[in-house]
XYZ file of C-alpha atoms in Angstrom:
83
model
C 0.000 0.000 0.000
C 3.017 2.304 0.039
C 3.114 2.460 -3.741
C -0.451 1.629 -4.795
C -3.965 1.827 -3.423
C -5.217 -1.375 -1.793
C -9.031 -1.507 -1.622
C -10.593 -1.826 1.826
C -12.401 -4.964 0.658
C -9.150 -6.860 0.108
C -7.638 -5.622 3.350
C -10.797 -6.689 5.165
C -10.718 -10.133 3.579
C -7.070 -10.477 4.579
C -7.955 -9.766 8.205
C -10.872 -12.203 8.059
C -8.515 -14.904 6.725
C -6.304 -14.614 9.799
C -9.304 -14.483 12.175
C -8.842 -10.804 13.015
C -12.594 -10.371 12.739
C -12.971 -7.004 14.479
C -10.603 -5.265 12.083
C -11.964 -7.279 9.167
C -15.498 -6.037 9.805
C -14.238 -2.447 10.112
C -12.497 -2.658 6.751
C -15.376 -4.408 5.003
C -17.708 -1.725 6.286
C -15.295 0.883 4.925
C -15.499 -0.935 1.571
C -19.279 -0.681 1.745
C -19.117 3.019 2.553
C -16.798 3.683 -0.377
C -19.297 1.763 -2.545
C -16.772 -0.837 -3.569
C -18.087 -3.027 -6.358
C -16.610 -5.973 -4.465
C -19.087 -5.456 -1.607
C -21.791 -7.152 -3.662
C -19.992 -10.454 -3.048
C -20.251 -10.240 0.744
C -23.429 -12.312 0.699
C -21.912 -15.305 -1.076
C -18.170 -15.127 -0.435
C -17.199 -18.590 0.918
C -14.252 -17.125 2.815
C -16.773 -15.421 5.113
C -18.399 -18.703 6.185
C -16.721 -18.555 9.638
C -18.520 -15.273 10.474
C -21.958 -15.902 8.982
C -23.541 -16.245 12.426
C -21.920 -13.061 13.688
C -24.561 -10.294 13.937
C -22.042 -7.869 12.417
C -21.996 -9.973 9.256
C -25.750 -9.855 8.782
C -25.799 -6.093 9.475
C -23.020 -5.571 6.943
C -24.710 -7.575 4.198
C -28.054 -5.958 5.016
C -26.453 -2.507 4.763
C -25.392 -3.255 1.183
C -29.081 -3.665 0.273
C -28.217 -7.036 -1.174
C -31.423 -9.004 -1.854
C -29.713 -12.176 -0.678
C -30.466 -11.072 2.902
C -34.022 -12.289 2.368
C -32.637 -15.820 1.887
C -31.018 -16.020 5.339
C -32.680 -18.407 7.734
C -33.589 -17.692 11.361
C -30.070 -18.621 12.451
C -28.562 -16.025 10.065
C -27.130 -18.733 7.836
C -27.314 -18.551 4.088
C -28.580 -21.861 2.673
C -25.920 -24.013 1.033
C -27.543 -23.550 -2.376
C -26.627 -19.818 -2.298
C -22.978 -20.210 -1.387
């Protein structure tokens, strides 16, 4: 990032990959706020499976106005057919 811009989405995914979920959610929300085109994949990104039950995840996906939110079950899990 010293020589080129690194999108918040990719930084957030990097933090999620190493289980630094607090910072990951902050960066993914920053990606949403900057209207990153990558934010549309938050609802189906398999790398986010470990945080699907986290209320922050559902709020984040809901905040993107992604229609996939309607597919979440009562336990905030996206059915396997949508992953």
